[in-house]
Coordinates of C-alpha atoms in Angstrom, one line a residue:
X1 CA 1.7 -23.9 -31.3
X2 CA 2.9 -27.0 -33.3
X3 CA -0.4 -28.7 -32.5
X4 CA -2.4 -25.7 -33.7
X5 CA -0.4 -25.6 -36.9
X6 CA -1.0 -29.2 -37.6
X7 CA -4.8 -28.7 -37.0
X8 CA -4.8 -25.8 -39.5
X9 CA -2.9 -27.7 -42.2
X10 CA -5.2 -30.7 -41.7
X11 CA -8.2 -28.5 -42.0
X12 CA -6.8 -27.0 -45.3
X13 CA -6.2 -30.5 -46.6
X14 CA -9.6 -31.8 -45.5
X15 CA -11.5 -28.9 -47.2
X16 CA -9.4 -29.1 -50.3
X17 CA -10.2 -32.9 -50.6
X18 CA -13.9 -32.2 -49.9
X19 CA -13.9 -29.7 -52.7
X20 CA -12.5 -32.1 -55.1
X21 CA -15.5 -34.4 -54.3
X22 CA -18.3 -31.9 -54.6
X23 CA -19.1 -28.8 -56.7
X24 CA -21.2 -27.4 -53.8
X25 CA -18.1 -26.2 -51.9
X26 CA -16.3 -23.0 -52.7
X27 CA -14.1 -20.7 -50.7
X28 CA -10.8 -18.8 -50.4
X29 CA -7.4 -18.9 -48.7
X30 CA -5.3 -15.9 -47.9
X31 CA -1.9 -15.7 -46.2
X32 CA 0.0 -12.5 -45.4
X33 CA 3.5 -12.8 -43.8
X34 CA 6.4 -10.5 -42.9
X35 CA 9.9 -11.4 -41.7
X36 CA 10.9 -8.4 -39.6
X37 CA 14.5 -7.2 -39.6
X38 CA 13.9 -3.9 -37.8
X39 CA 10.9 -2.8 -35.9
X40 CA 9.7 -0.3 -33.2
X41 CA 8.5 -3.3 -31.2
X42 CA 11.4 -5.3 -29.8
X43 CA 9.2 -8.5 -29.9
X44 CA 9.2 -8.4 -33.7
X45 CA 13.0 -8.1 -34.4
X46 CA 14.2 -11.0 -36.5
X47 CA 10.9 -12.8 -36.3
X48 CA 8.2 -14.1 -38.6
X49 CA 4.7 -12.9 -38.4
X50 CA 1.9 -14.5 -40.3
X51 CA -1.9 -14.0 -40.6
X52 CA -3.8 -16.9 -42.4
X53 CA -7.4 -17.2 -43.4
X54 CA -9.3 -20.2 -44.8
X55 CA -12.9 -19.6 -45.7
X56 CA -15.2 -22.4 -46.8
X57 CA -18.9 -22.1 -48.0
X58 CA -20.9 -25.3 -48.4
X59 CA -24.3 -25.3 -50.2
X60 CA -26.5 -28.2 -49.0
X61 CA -29.4 -27.2 -51.2
X62 CA -31.4 -24.1 -52.3
X63 CA -32.4 -23.6 -48.7
X64 CA -29.5 -24.4 -46.5
X65 CA -25.8 -23.3 -46.5
X66 CA -23.0 -23.1 -44.0
X67 CA -19.9 -20.9 -43.9
X68 CA -16.7 -21.6 -41.8
X69 CA -13.6 -19.6 -41.4
X70 CA -10.4 -20.8 -39.7
X71 CA -7.7 -18.3 -38.8
X72 CA -4.1 -19.0 -37.9
X73 CA -1.6 -16.5 -36.4
X74 CA 1.5 -18.7 -36.3
X75 CA 4.2 -18.4 -35.3
X76 CA 3.1 -14.9 -34.4
X77 CA 0.5 -12.4 -35.6
X78 CA 1.5 -9.5 -37.8
X79 CA 2.5 -6.4 -35.9
X80 CA -0.2 -3.8 -35.1
X81 CA -2.9 -6.4 -34.9
X82 CA -4.7 -7.0 -31.7
X83 CA -3.0 -9.2 -29.1
X84 CA -6.2 -11.3 -28.9
X85 CA -5.3 -12.8 -32.3
X86 CA -3.1 -15.8 -31.6
X87 CA -2.6 -19.5 -32.5
X88 CA -5.3 -21.2 -34.6
X89 CA -9.0 -20.9 -34.0
X90 CA -12.4 -21.0 -35.6
X91 CA -13.3 -17.4 -36.3
X92 CA -16.5 -17.7 -38.3
X93 CA -19.3 -20.3 -38.2
X94 CA -22.7 -19.5 -39.6
X95 CA -25.6 -21.6 -40.7
X96 CA -28.2 -20.0 -43.0
X97 CA -31.7 -21.1 -43.9
X98 CA -33.9 -19.4 -46.5
X99 CA -37.2 -20.2 -48.0
X100 CA -39.5 -17.9 -50.0
X101 CA -39.4 -14.5 -48.1
X102 CA -38.0 -15.9 -44.8
X103 CA -34.4 -16.1 -43.8
X104 CA -32.7 -17.3 -40.6
X105 CA -29.1 -17.4 -39.6
X106 CA -27.3 -18.7 -36.5
X107 CA -23.7 -18.1 -35.6
X108 CA -21.5 -15.3 -36.9
X109 CA -23.8 -12.5 -38.0
X110 CA -22.5 -9.8 -40.4
X111 CA -25.0 -7.1 -41.2
X112 CA -25.6 -3.4 -41.5
X113 CA -28.6 -1.1 -40.7
X114 CA -28.9 1.8 -43.0
X115 CA -25.6 3.6 -43.5
X116 CA -24.2 1.9 -40.4
X117 CA -24.6 4.8 -38.0
X118 CA -26.3 2.5 -35.5
X119 CA -24.9 -0.9 -36.5
X120 CA -22.4 -2.5 -38.9
X121 CA -20.6 -5.8 -38.3
X122 CA -18.0 -6.6 -41.0
X123 CA -14.6 -8.1 -41.7
X124 CA -11.6 -6.2 -43.1
X125 CA -8.4 -8.3 -42.9
X126 CA -6.2 -5.4 -43.9
X127 CA -7.5 -3.4 -40.8
X128 CA -7.7 -6.5 -38.6
X129 CA -11.5 -5.9 -38.1
X130 CA -13.9 -8.7 -37.5
X131 CA -16.7 -7.6 -35.2
X132 CA -19.4 -10.1 -36.1
X133 CA -22.1 -10.9 -33.6
X134 CA -22.2 -14.4 -32.2
X135 CA -26.0 -15.0 -32.1
X136 CA -29.0 -15.2 -34.5
X137 CA -30.7 -13.2 -37.2
X138 CA -34.2 -13.6 -38.7
X139 CA -35.6 -11.6 -41.6
X140 CA -38.6 -11.3 -43.8
X141 CA -38.4 -9.7 -47.2
X142 CA -41.0 -8.7 -49.8
X143 CA -41.2 -6.3 -52.6
X144 CA -42.4 -3.4 -50.5
X145 CA -41.4 -4.3 -46.9
X146 CA -38.6 -6.0 -45.0
X147 CA -38.0 -6.7 -41.4
X148 CA -34.9 -7.9 -39.6
X149 CA -34.2 -9.0 -36.0
X150 CA -30.8 -9.9 -34.6
X151 CA -29.0 -10.3 -31.3
X152 CA -26.0 -11.8 -29.5
X153 CA -22.5 -11.2 -28.2
X154 CA -19.9 -9.4 -30.3
X155 CA -16.8 -11.2 -31.4
X156 CA -13.6 -9.9 -29.8
X157 CA -10.4 -11.6 -31.0
X158 CA -10.7 -15.2 -30.2
X159 CA -13.4 -14.6 -27.6
X160 CA -16.5 -12.4 -27.1
X161 CA -17.1 -9.0 -25.5
X162 CA -18.9 -8.5 -22.2
X163 CA -21.9 -6.6 -23.6
X164 CA -24.9 -7.9 -25.5
X165 CA -26.3 -6.4 -28.7
X166 CA -29.8 -6.6 -30.0
X167 CA -31.3 -4.9 -33.1
X168 CA -34.4 -4.4 -35.2
X169 CA -34.3 -3.0 -38.8
X170 CA -37.2 -2.3 -41.2
X171 CA -37.6 -0.7 -44.6
X172 CA -40.9 0.3 -46.2
X173 CA -41.2 1.2 -49.9
X174 CA -43.4 4.3 -50.1
X175 CA -43.0 4.9 -53.8
X176 CA -42.0 2.6 -56.7
X177 CA -43.1 4.0 -60.0
X178 CA -44.1 1.7 -62.8
X179 CA -43.6 4.4 -65.5
X180 CA -40.1 5.7 -64.6
X181 CA -37.4 4.9 -62.2
X182 CA -38.4 6.4 -58.8
X183 CA -38.0 4.9 -55.4
X184 CA -38.8 6.3 -52.0
X185 CA -37.9 4.2 -48.9
X186 CA -38.6 4.8 -45.2
X187 CA -36.2 3.0 -42.8
X188 CA -36.5 2.6 -39.0
X189 CA -33.9 0.9 -36.8
X190 CA -33.3 0.2 -33.2
X191 CA -30.1 -1.1 -31.5
X192 CA -29.6 -1.8 -27.9
X193 CA -26.3 -2.4 -26.1
X194 CA -26.7 -4.1 -22.7
X195 CA -23.7 -4.2 -20.4
X196 CA -23.8 -4.5 -16.6
X197 CA -20.5 -3.0 -15.2
X198 CA -18.8 -5.3 -12.8
X199 CA -18.4 -4.3 -9.1
X200 CA -19.6 -0.7 -9.7
X201 CA -23.1 0.9 -9.6
X202 CA -23.7 3.7 -12.0
X203 CA -26.6 6.2 -12.2
X204 CA -27.1 5.6 -15.9
X205 CA -28.9 2.5 -17.3
X206 CA -27.1 -0.7 -18.3
X207 CA -29.0 -0.6 -21.5
X208 CA -28.0 2.1 -24.1
X209 CA -30.5 2.7 -26.9
X210 CA -30.0 3.9 -30.4
X211 CA -33.0 4.9 -32.6
X212 CA -32.6 5.6 -36.3
X213 CA -35.0 7.0 -38.9
X214 CA -34.0 7.5 -42.5
X215 CA -35.6 8.5 -45.8
X216 CA -34.0 7.5 -49.2
X217 CA -35.1 8.7 -52.6
X218 CA -33.6 7.6 -55.9
X219 CA -34.5 8.5 -59.5
X220 CA -32.7 8.3 -62.9
X221 CA -30.5 11.3 -62.2
X222 CA -31.0 12.3 -58.6
X223 CA -30.7 10.8 -55.2
X224 CA -31.2 12.0 -51.6
X225 CA -30.5 10.1 -48.4
X226 CA -31.2 11.5 -44.9
X227 CA -30.7 9.7 -41.6
X228 CA -31.2 10.9 -38.0
X229 CA -30.1 8.9 -34.9
X230 CA -30.9 9.4 -31.2
X231 CA -28.6 7.8 -28.6
X232 CA -29.8 7.6 -25.0
X233 CA -27.7 8.8 -22.0
X234 CA -24.5 7.0 -21.2
X235 CA -21.4 7.6 -19.2
X236 CA -18.4 9.4 -20.8
X237 CA -15.0 7.7 -20.7
X238 CA -12.5 10.0 -19.1
X239 CA -8.8 9.0 -18.6
X240 CA -9.7 5.3 -19.0
X241 CA -12.6 5.2 -16.6
X242 CA -16.4 5.9 -16.8
X243 CA -17.5 9.1 -15.2
X244 CA -20.7 8.8 -13.1
X245 CA -21.1 12.6 -13.2
X246 CA -20.4 13.2 -16.9
X247 CA -23.4 11.5 -18.5
X248 CA -24.7 12.7 -21.9
X249 CA -27.0 11.8 -24.8
X250 CA -25.8 11.4 -28.4
X251 CA -27.1 12.1 -31.8
X252 CA -26.2 11.9 -35.5
X253 CA -27.5 13.6 -38.6
X254 CA -26.4 12.5 -42.1
X255 CA -27.5 14.0 -45.4
X256 CA -26.3 12.8 -48.8
X257 CA -27.6 14.0 -52.2
X258 CA -26.3 13.9 -55.7
X259 CA -27.0 14.5 -59.4
X260 CA -25.8 12.3 -62.2
X261 CA -26.0 12.9 -65.9
X262 CA -24.1 11.9 -69.0
X263 CA -20.4 12.9 -68.3
X264 CA -21.3 14.8 -65.1
X265 CA -21.7 13.9 -61.4
X266 CA -22.2 15.9 -58.2
X267 CA -22.2 14.4 -54.7
X268 CA -22.6 16.3 -51.4
X269 CA -22.5 14.9 -47.9
X270 CA -23.1 16.6 -44.6
X271 CA -22.8 14.9 -41.3
X272 CA -23.0 15.9 -37.6
X273 CA -21.9 13.5 -34.9
X274 CA -22.3 14.2 -31.2
X275 CA -21.1 11.6 -28.6
X276 CA -21.9 8.8 -31.1
X277 CA -19.4 6.0 -30.4
X278 CA -21.0 2.7 -29.4
X279 CA -18.9 -0.3 -28.1
X280 CA -20.2 -3.6 -26.9
X281 CA -17.8 -3.1 -24.0
X282 CA -17.9 0.5 -22.7
X283 CA -14.2 0.4 -21.6
X284 CA -13.1 -0.3 -25.2
X285 CA -13.8 3.3 -26.2
X286 CA -10.5 4.6 -27.6
X287 CA -9.0 1.2 -28.3
X288 CA -7.0 1.2 -31.5
X289 CA -8.1 -2.1 -33.0
X290 CA -11.8 -1.4 -33.8
X291 CA -12.7 -4.7 -32.2
X292 CA -15.8 -3.8 -30.2
X293 CA -17.3 -1.1 -32.4
X294 CA -21.0 -1.6 -32.9
X295 CA -21.6 1.2 -35.3
X296 CA -19.7 2.5 -38.3
X297 CA -18.4 6.0 -38.3
X298 CA -15.8 6.4 -41.1
X299 CA -14.0 9.6 -42.0
X300 CA -15.8 11.2 -44.9
X301 CA -12.9 12.4 -46.9
X302 CA -11.4 11.5 -50.3
X303 CA -9.5 8.2 -50.2
X304 CA -6.1 8.5 -52.0
X305 CA -3.9 5.9 -53.6
X306 CA -0.5 7.7 -53.2
X307 CA 1.8 7.5 -50.2
X308 CA 2.5 11.2 -49.7
X309 CA -1.3 11.9 -50.0
X310 CA -1.8 9.6 -47.0
X311 CA 0.4 11.5 -44.6
X312 CA -1.7 13.3 -42.0
X313 CA -5.0 11.5 -42.9
X314 CA -8.1 12.4 -41.0
X315 CA -10.0 10.0 -38.6
X316 CA -13.6 10.8 -37.7
X317 CA -14.0 12.4 -34.3
X318 CA -17.3 11.1 -32.8
X319 CA -16.1 11.0 -29.2
X320 CA -16.4 13.3 -26.3
X321 CA -12.9 14.1 -25.1
X322 CA -11.8 16.6 -22.4
X323 CA -8.1 16.0 -21.9
X324 CA -7.4 19.6 -20.7
X325 CA -9.2 22.9 -20.3
X326 CA -7.8 24.1 -23.7
X327 CA -8.9 21.0 -25.6
X328 CA -12.6 20.0 -25.2
X329 CA -14.5 18.3 -28.0
X330 CA -17.9 16.6 -28.3
X331 CA -18.0 15.3 -31.8
X332 CA -17.6 16.6 -35.4
X333 CA -19.5 18.5 -38.0
X334 CA -18.6 19.0 -41.6
X335 CA -19.1 18.2 -45.2
X336 CA -17.6 16.6 -48.3
X337 CA -18.3 17.7 -51.9
X338 CA -17.4 15.8 -55.1
X339 CA -17.7 17.0 -58.7
X340 CA -16.9 14.9 -61.7
X341 CA -16.9 16.0 -65.3
X342 CA -15.9 14.3 -68.6
X343 CA -14.4 16.6 -71.2
X344 CA -15.6 15.2 -74.5
X345 CA -13.4 13.7 -77.2
X346 CA -12.3 16.0 -80.0
X347 CA -13.2 19.1 -78.0
X348 CA -10.9 22.1 -77.4
X349 CA -10.4 21.1 -73.7
X350 CA -10.8 17.3 -74.0
X351 CA -8.4 16.8 -76.9
X352 CA -8.6 13.9 -79.3
X353 CA -9.2 11.3 -76.6
X354 CA -11.1 13.3 -74.0
X355 CA -10.2 14.0 -70.3
X356 CA -11.8 13.4 -66.9
X357 CA -11.7 16.1 -64.2
X358 CA -12.7 15.6 -60.6
X359 CA -12.8 18.1 -57.7
X360 CA -13.1 17.3 -54.0
X361 CA -13.6 19.6 -51.0
X362 CA -14.0 18.5 -47.4
X363 CA -13.9 20.3 -44.1
X364 CA -14.5 19.0 -40.6
X365 CA -14.9 20.9 -37.3
X366 CA -15.5 20.4 -33.6
X367 CA -19.0 21.2 -32.5
X368 CA -19.4 24.8 -31.4
X369 CA -21.0 25.3 -28.0
X370 CA -20.5 26.1 -24.3
X371 CA -17.8 23.9 -22.7
X372 CA -17.0 23.6 -19.0
X373 CA -14.0 21.6 -17.9
X374 CA -14.9 21.2 -14.2
X375 CA -17.4 20.0 -13.6
X376 CA -17.3 18.5 -17.1
X377 CA -20.3 19.5 -19.2
X378 CA -21.1 21.0 -22.6
X379 CA -24.1 22.4 -24.6
X380 CA -23.6 22.5 -28.4
X381 CA -25.2 24.5 -31.2
X382 CA -26.9 22.4 -33.8
X383 CA -25.2 24.0 -36.8
X384 CA -22.3 25.5 -34.9
X385 CA -18.8 25.1 -36.4
X386 CA -16.1 25.2 -33.8
X387 CA -12.3 24.6 -34.1
X388 CA -11.3 23.2 -37.5
X389 CA -10.0 19.7 -37.4
X390 CA -9.2 19.1 -41.1
X391 CA -9.8 20.5 -44.6
X392 CA -8.7 19.4 -48.0
X393 CA -9.2 20.6 -51.6
X394 CA -8.0 18.5 -54.5
X395 CA -8.2 18.4 -58.3
X396 CA -7.5 15.3 -60.4
X397 CA -7.2 15.3 -64.2
X398 CA -7.0 12.1 -66.1
X399 CA -5.7 12.6 -69.6
X400 CA -5.2 10.2 -72.5
X401 CA -2.7 11.5 -75.0
X402 CA -2.6 8.6 -77.4
X403 CA -3.6 4.9 -77.6
X404 CA -0.5 4.1 -75.7
X405 CA 0.1 6.9 -73.2
X406 CA -2.0 8.5 -70.5
X407 CA -1.4 10.3 -67.2
X408 CA -3.0 11.5 -64.0
X409 CA -2.4 14.9 -62.5
X410 CA -3.3 15.3 -58.8
X411 CA -3.0 18.4 -56.7
X412 CA -4.0 18.5 -53.0
X413 CA -4.2 21.4 -50.5
X414 CA -4.5 20.1 -47.0
X415 CA -4.9 21.5 -43.5
X416 CA -4.5 19.1 -40.5
X417 CA -5.0 20.2 -36.8
X418 CA -2.8 17.7 -35.0
X419 CA -3.7 19.3 -31.7
X420 CA -7.4 18.5 -31.9
X421 CA -7.3 15.3 -34.0
X422 CA -4.4 13.5 -32.3
X423 CA -4.5 15.6 -29.1
X424 CA -0.8 16.4 -29.7
X425 CA 0.7 19.8 -30.5
X426 CA 0.8 21.4 -33.9
X427 CA -1.1 22.4 -37.0
X428 CA 0.0 21.4 -40.5
X429 CA -0.6 23.1 -43.9
X430 CA 0.6 21.1 -46.9
X431 CA 0.4 20.9 -50.6
X432 CA 0.9 17.6 -52.5
X433 CA 1.5 17.2 -56.2
X434 CA 1.4 13.8 -58.0
X435 CA 2.0 13.0 -61.7
X436 CA 1.3 9.4 -62.6
X437 CA 2.3 8.3 -66.2
X438 CA 1.5 5.0 -67.9
X439 CA 3.0 3.9 -71.3
X440 CA 1.7 0.8 -73.0
X441 CA 4.3 -1.3 -74.8
X442 CA 4.0 -4.1 -77.3
X443 CA 3.0 -7.7 -76.3
X444 CA 0.8 -6.7 -73.3
X445 CA 3.7 -4.9 -71.6
X446 CA 3.4 -1.6 -69.9
X447 CA 5.5 0.7 -67.7
X448 CA 4.2 3.2 -65.1
X449 CA 6.1 6.1 -63.5
X450 CA 4.8 8.2 -60.6
X451 CA 6.4 11.3 -59.1
X452 CA 5.2 12.9 -55.9
X453 CA 6.1 15.9 -53.7
X454 CA 4.8 17.2 -50.4
X455 CA 5.5 20.8 -49.4
X456 CA 5.1 22.1 -45.9
X457 CA 6.8 24.5 -43.5
X458 CA 5.3 22.6 -40.5
X459 CA 5.9 19.3 -38.8
X460 CA 8.6 17.3 -40.5
X461 CA 8.9 19.6 -43.6
X462 CA 9.2 18.5 -47.2
X463 CA 9.0 15.1 -48.8
X464 CA 9.5 13.7 -52.3
X465 CA 8.8 10.3 -53.8
X466 CA 8.7 8.3 -57.0
X467 CA 7.7 4.8 -58.1
X468 CA 8.4 2.6 -61.1
X469 CA 6.2 -0.3 -62.2
X470 CA 6.8 -2.7 -65.1
X471 CA 4.1 -5.1 -66.2
X472 CA 5.7 -8.0 -68.3
X473 CA 2.2 -9.2 -69.2
X474 CA -1.3 -9.4 -67.6
X475 CA 0.0 -12.0 -65.0
X476 CA 3.5 -10.8 -63.9
X477 CA 4.6 -7.4 -62.7
X478 CA 7.4 -5.8 -60.6
X479 CA 7.8 -2.4 -58.9
X480 CA 10.0 -0.1 -56.9
X481 CA 9.0 3.0 -54.9
X482 CA 10.5 5.3 -52.4
X483 CA 9.6 8.4 -50.3
X484 CA 12.2 10.6 -48.7
X485 CA 11.7 13.2 -45.9
X486 CA 14.6 15.3 -47.4
X487 CA 14.2 18.4 -45.2
X488 CA 13.9 16.4 -41.9
X489 CA 17.5 16.9 -40.8
X490 CA 16.7 16.1 -37.2
X491 CA 16.0 12.5 -38.1
X492 CA 18.7 12.3 -40.7
X493 CA 16.4 12.6 -43.8
X494 CA 14.5 9.3 -43.4
X495 CA 14.0 7.2 -46.5
X496 CA 11.3 4.6 -46.9
X497 CA 11.3 2.2 -49.9
X498 CA 9.9 -1.0 -51.2
X499 CA 10.5 -3.3 -54.2
X500 CA 8.8 -6.5 -55.2
X501 CA 6.9 -8.6 -57.7
X502 CA 3.5 -10.2 -58.1
X503 CA 2.2 -13.0 -60.2
X504 CA -1.5 -13.7 -60.9
X505 CA -3.0 -16.8 -62.5
X506 CA -6.7 -17.6 -62.8
X507 CA -8.1 -16.9 -59.3
X508 CA -4.7 -16.9 -57.5
X509 CA -2.3 -14.1 -56.8
X510 CA 1.2 -14.4 -55.2
X511 CA 3.5 -11.4 -54.2
X512 CA 6.8 -10.8 -52.5
X513 CA 8.5 -7.5 -51.5
X514 CA 11.3 -6.1 -49.4
X515 CA 11.6 -2.7 -47.9
X516 CA 11.2 -0.2 -45.1
X517 CA 7.7 1.0 -44.3
X518 CA 6.9 4.4 -42.8
X519 CA 4.9 4.2 -39.5
X520 CA 1.5 5.9 -39.5
X521 CA -2.2 5.3 -40.1
X522 CA -3.2 2.7 -42.6
X523 CA -6.8 3.5 -43.8
X524 CA -9.4 1.6 -45.9
X525 CA -12.8 3.2 -46.5
X526 CA -12.3 5.9 -43.9
X527 CA -11.4 3.5 -41.0
X528 CA -7.7 3.5 -39.9
X529 CA -5.3 1.5 -37.8
X530 CA -1.7 2.5 -36.7
X531 CA 1.1 0.6 -38.3
X532 CA 4.6 0.9 -36.7
X533 CA 7.6 1.5 -38.8
X534 CA 9.4 -1.7 -39.9
X535 CA 11.9 -3.1 -42.3
X536 CA 11.6 -6.6 -43.7
X537 CA 10.4 -9.1 -46.3
X538 CA 6.7 -9.4 -47.0
X539 CA 4.9 -12.1 -49.0
X540 CA 1.3 -13.0 -49.6
X541 CA -0.9 -15.7 -51.2
X542 CA -4.5 -15.1 -52.2
X543 CA -6.6 -17.7 -53.9
X544 CA -10.2 -18.8 -54.3
X545 CA -11.8 -21.9 -55.5

């Protein structure tokens, strides 16, 4: 470990020195560390965990560039990250060449086809996701047509997965008006996952195929996007093994449309997923680190910023799962609806400074159909809504009362079917109220106070929370927040809290905090990972150059 640490520090020094010699180099450095005092995992008691990322991009000329990322997890990775993250290693290496309409890349490939239903490779350090493809990509782009071809092995921790991934993506512009903004694009994609299972012969093919067709229309105040995906037959994972008798096709339908106008916005999304997960390694289905995901299937619900609003969050349910005869599911079907409206200034409802109102509705269900536990099989209805997984209705009002004071009012009504989402017992109805107030003081100072409450007769009963943030100026701020499960007498009314400070200067940010974090799902963009409960000191550095 000492040797790996020296290598990492030497690399940091080398790249920093190189940067000082040339303006063609730019990059970033990020470090997140926690000293754990208490933790669910015995391995993390009184120990330091640290995730470090050094990313360097070098531009040789207008045609060639290279990107390198070195990662270090010393002396130990942060909890809840994959065990495959350890020591110091080269995580990303990509060489890019472009000239005129032609592009070629070799190394770590990050890309997305359409909305990601068939393929998305990306990095999110907060989630511990880096599922790039070690291989190649070539593309040709023109005003009305683009074509892309890629292939390789998917990154998995410090190694690669057992399966190979290939893909072709194309977009054709069918309409591009010269007189007004109108754009109609047809997209076609193919992704193949090839994996030859070891020591076992299966009736289904080693190659799993995904075909996607999409149509996107955009104008000044209206947009519509539709995508349909077909997935060839593949074995279903049951109790950690692949069933040779339970082999099914998959499909996806996604429709998104919206209207925008001055002070008004409407967005509606419908999606149906049936047996749609795709992993470069079949046996990784159900793994909690999102390491081998080939496609991108986030939960389509409103993303909230407040702690109590992020209890009982929904994760998308694209998998086939038959844990018992009373719980059989084959995917999800549902919708999300957003409405935004600006109340004008000096109006009776908007007041002197105006107000912003947003409404959100989302509901997600199991696919309705005929289910048979043994022998395992199902036949779904295309527009059938089965058992409800989750629903949420929320209203948010942003009101400015004066040049120095404004607040946010948020109310959420939520239903969460723990039995079908987590495959545990229970259903939870809850209501969450948040009031967030900001007061601007003199000399760039401001203070923010938020108050939260969660009401429910189910699960662990009621919570309350509050937070206080003081900004000394644009660079330096401090905060304290807490949430208390005050009706949970069985666990002695657990209290979770955090206080800390941050300092920003130019392109750098430094922060430190101390507290006790509630265990649960941590979500970004609809993708989640489980974070165990812990108590300790956290600090981070984030800088770019």
